[in-house]
XYZ file of C-alpha atoms in Angstrom:
109
model
C 23.897 -7.915 64.677
C 25.746 -11.086 65.628
C 27.130 -11.306 62.122
C 28.910 -8.036 62.569
C 30.455 -9.261 65.899
C 31.572 -12.481 64.241
C 33.144 -10.513 61.413
C 34.955 -8.201 63.863
C 36.225 -11.097 65.852
C 37.413 -12.899 62.721
C 39.113 -9.779 61.457
C 40.931 -9.381 64.853
C 42.047 -13.102 64.538
C 43.360 -12.341 61.102
C 45.365 -9.187 62.200
C 46.780 -11.025 65.295
C 47.616 -14.011 62.887
C 49.685 -11.732 60.818
C 51.369 -10.354 63.886
C 52.063 -13.893 65.079
C 53.565 -14.782 61.677
C 55.894 -11.780 61.939
C 56.888 -12.538 65.592
C 57.592 -16.107 64.708
C 60.337 -14.938 62.449
C 62.244 -13.240 65.318
C 63.442 -15.156 68.352
C 60.936 -13.553 70.837
C 60.677 -16.740 72.877
C 64.253 -18.335 72.798
C 63.106 -21.759 73.935
C 60.832 -22.433 70.988
C 62.504 -23.020 67.637
C 59.866 -21.800 65.163
C 62.250 -19.872 62.966
C 62.794 -23.010 60.868
C 59.430 -22.603 59.311
C 59.551 -20.630 56.099
C 58.265 -17.106 56.315
C 55.854 -17.790 53.427
C 54.287 -20.793 55.209
C 53.645 -18.606 58.259
C 51.548 -16.165 56.098
C 49.406 -18.824 54.362
C 46.961 -19.391 57.294
C 46.348 -15.621 58.025
C 45.581 -15.188 54.350
C 43.143 -18.046 54.525
C 41.564 -16.487 57.501
C 41.220 -13.162 55.518
C 39.486 -15.107 52.762
C 37.163 -16.658 55.355
C 36.302 -13.172 56.622
C 35.417 -12.078 53.220
C 33.278 -15.189 52.609
C 31.392 -14.962 55.980
C 28.921 -12.472 54.645
C 28.100 -14.189 51.311
C 28.594 -17.807 52.224
C 28.789 -18.277 55.979
C 29.338 -21.948 56.133
C 32.350 -21.900 53.704
C 33.778 -18.877 55.422
C 33.379 -20.571 58.838
C 35.134 -23.691 57.776
C 37.988 -21.656 56.225
C 38.409 -19.896 59.583
C 38.487 -23.245 61.399
C 41.137 -24.523 58.845
C 43.141 -21.390 59.359
C 43.057 -21.800 63.122
C 44.096 -25.425 63.050
C 46.866 -24.872 60.544
C 48.214 -21.858 62.441
C 48.332 -23.864 65.687
C 50.231 -26.623 63.883
C 52.782 -24.392 62.174
C 53.146 -21.535 64.511
C 52.354 -23.232 67.931
C 52.447 -20.816 70.806
C 52.340 -17.613 68.614
C 48.996 -18.583 67.147
C 47.076 -19.414 70.312
C 45.070 -16.106 70.738
C 44.308 -15.603 66.980
C 43.248 -19.238 66.849
C 40.825 -18.768 69.634
C 39.228 -15.688 67.890
C 39.090 -17.619 64.681
C 37.630 -20.772 66.165
C 34.856 -18.829 67.999
C 33.844 -16.827 64.871
C 34.130 -19.920 62.698
C 31.857 -22.055 64.861
C 29.361 -19.171 65.330
C 29.371 -18.546 61.596
C 28.567 -22.226 60.849
C 26.006 -22.587 63.677
C 24.211 -19.423 63.358
C 23.640 -19.677 59.617
C 20.249 -21.245 60.154
C 18.950 -18.437 62.339
C 19.920 -15.708 59.832
C 18.072 -17.713 57.075
C 14.972 -17.990 59.212
C 15.010 -14.289 60.005
C 15.483 -13.348 56.370
C 12.565 -15.724 55.195
C 10.086 -14.095 57.576
């Protein structure tokens, strides 16, 4: 049950990350100069998050770490546009890593 919630939260972070990458290309917030970042670089971290969502079911620890890397990289490269997606990705990444032991214990019983 918790794994489905983590997956949905991570998927929402991925979608919002893609929206943040698209919004960073336009001058939505005129005070922040994010347009200098290449458009391809802005899409790398949401793609890493999508891969992390895929890996969460088979290998939760690897998927959780890729979600955390995506959140950190998105904050570094996209700054204010990636705050909400990063929050979703960090929460689901930490839960994926920390709750791995519980899912193994339940499966073994």
